[in-house]
Coordinates of C-alpha atoms in Angstrom, one line a residue:
M29 CA 0.0 0.0 0.0
S30 CA 1.3 3.5 -0.7
A31 CA 2.3 5.6 2.3
E32 CA -0.1 8.3 1.1
Y33 CA -3.1 6.0 1.3
A34 CA -2.0 3.6 4.1
D35 CA -5.2 4.1 6.0
D36 CA -7.6 3.7 3.1
A37 CA -9.6 0.5 3.9
E38 CA -11.4 0.5 0.5
L39 CA -8.1 0.7 -1.4
A40 CA -6.7 -2.1 0.7
A41 CA -9.7 -4.2 -0.1
L42 CA -9.4 -3.5 -3.8
V43 CA -5.8 -4.4 -3.8
D44 CA -6.6 -7.7 -2.0
E45 CA -9.3 -8.5 -4.5
L46 CA -7.0 -7.8 -7.5
R47 CA -4.2 -9.8 -6.0
A48 CA -6.5 -12.8 -5.5
A49 CA -7.9 -12.5 -9.0
S50 CA -4.7 -12.0 -11.0
A51 CA -1.3 -13.7 -10.5
D52 CA 0.2 -11.0 -12.7
F53 CA -1.2 -8.2 -10.5
A54 CA 0.0 -10.0 -7.4
R55 CA 3.5 -10.3 -8.8
F56 CA 3.6 -6.6 -9.9
W57 CA 2.2 -5.4 -6.6
T58 CA 4.7 -7.5 -4.6
S59 CA 7.7 -6.3 -6.6
Q60 CA 7.0 -2.7 -5.6
D61 CA 8.8 -1.6 -8.8
V62 CA 7.2 1.8 -9.1
Q63 CA 8.4 4.9 -10.8
N64 CA 7.2 8.5 -10.7
R65 CA 6.8 9.5 -14.3
S66 CA 6.8 13.3 -14.6
A67 CA 6.6 13.2 -18.4
C68 CA 6.7 10.6 -21.2
A69 CA 5.9 10.0 -24.8
K70 CA 2.6 8.5 -25.9
T71 CA 1.9 7.0 -29.3
L72 CA -1.6 6.5 -30.5
N73 CA -2.6 4.5 -33.6
H74 CA -5.4 6.5 -35.1
P75 CA -7.6 4.7 -37.7
R76 CA -7.4 7.5 -40.3
A77 CA -4.3 9.5 -39.3
G78 CA -2.0 6.6 -38.5
R79 CA 0.6 7.0 -35.8
L80 CA 0.3 10.1 -33.7
T81 CA 3.0 10.9 -31.2
F82 CA 2.4 13.2 -28.2
A83 CA 4.5 14.4 -25.3
L84 CA 2.4 13.6 -22.2
E85 CA 2.9 15.8 -19.1
P86 CA 0.9 15.7 -15.8
L87 CA 0.2 19.1 -14.2
E88 CA -0.7 19.0 -10.5
L89 CA -3.7 21.0 -9.4
P90 CA -3.2 23.5 -6.6
A91 CA -5.4 21.6 -4.2
D92 CA -3.5 19.0 -2.2
D93 CA -5.9 16.1 -3.1
G94 CA -3.7 14.2 -5.6
Q95 CA -5.6 15.4 -8.7
F96 CA -3.8 16.4 -11.8
V97 CA -4.5 17.3 -15.5
L98 CA -2.7 15.4 -18.3
T99 CA -1.6 17.5 -21.3
Y100 CA -1.0 15.9 -24.7
T101 CA 1.2 18.1 -26.9
P102 CA 2.2 17.0 -30.5
A103 CA 5.7 15.6 -30.3
D104 CA 6.5 15.4 -34.0
E105 CA 5.8 17.3 -37.2
A106 CA 3.5 14.7 -38.6
T107 CA 1.3 14.8 -35.6
R108 CA 1.3 18.7 -35.6
A109 CA 0.4 18.7 -39.3
W110 CA -2.5 16.3 -38.9
L111 CA -4.0 18.0 -35.9
G112 CA -3.5 21.4 -37.7
S113 CA -5.4 20.1 -40.7
R114 CA -8.2 18.8 -38.5
A115 CA -8.5 22.2 -36.7
L116 CA -8.7 24.0 -40.0
A117 CA -11.4 21.7 -41.3
A118 CA -13.4 22.1 -38.1
A119 CA -13.2 25.9 -38.4
E120 CA -14.6 26.0 -42.0
P121 CA -18.2 26.9 -42.3
P122 CA -20.4 23.9 -43.3
F123 CA -21.7 25.7 -46.4
S124 CA -19.7 27.8 -48.8

């Protein structure tokens, strides 16, 4: 259990349930191999656009309740170009 939520009975029950239901989860949980990822790359395979790559960054909210906002910023020129073309298409009036 994380130190931040050590007294959370509902979370403890959920972890116990997941450990009982999944040997993989139990192994991962027991290993305690955790990392704090402040930023990372995220690749999405879009059905029309193909591969889109984003820089993902969490932004902590001012309240101290563990909430944060995830931002996805285009990480390469192909992703920027495709998103830009979609934005232009959305801005065009429906009738000319």
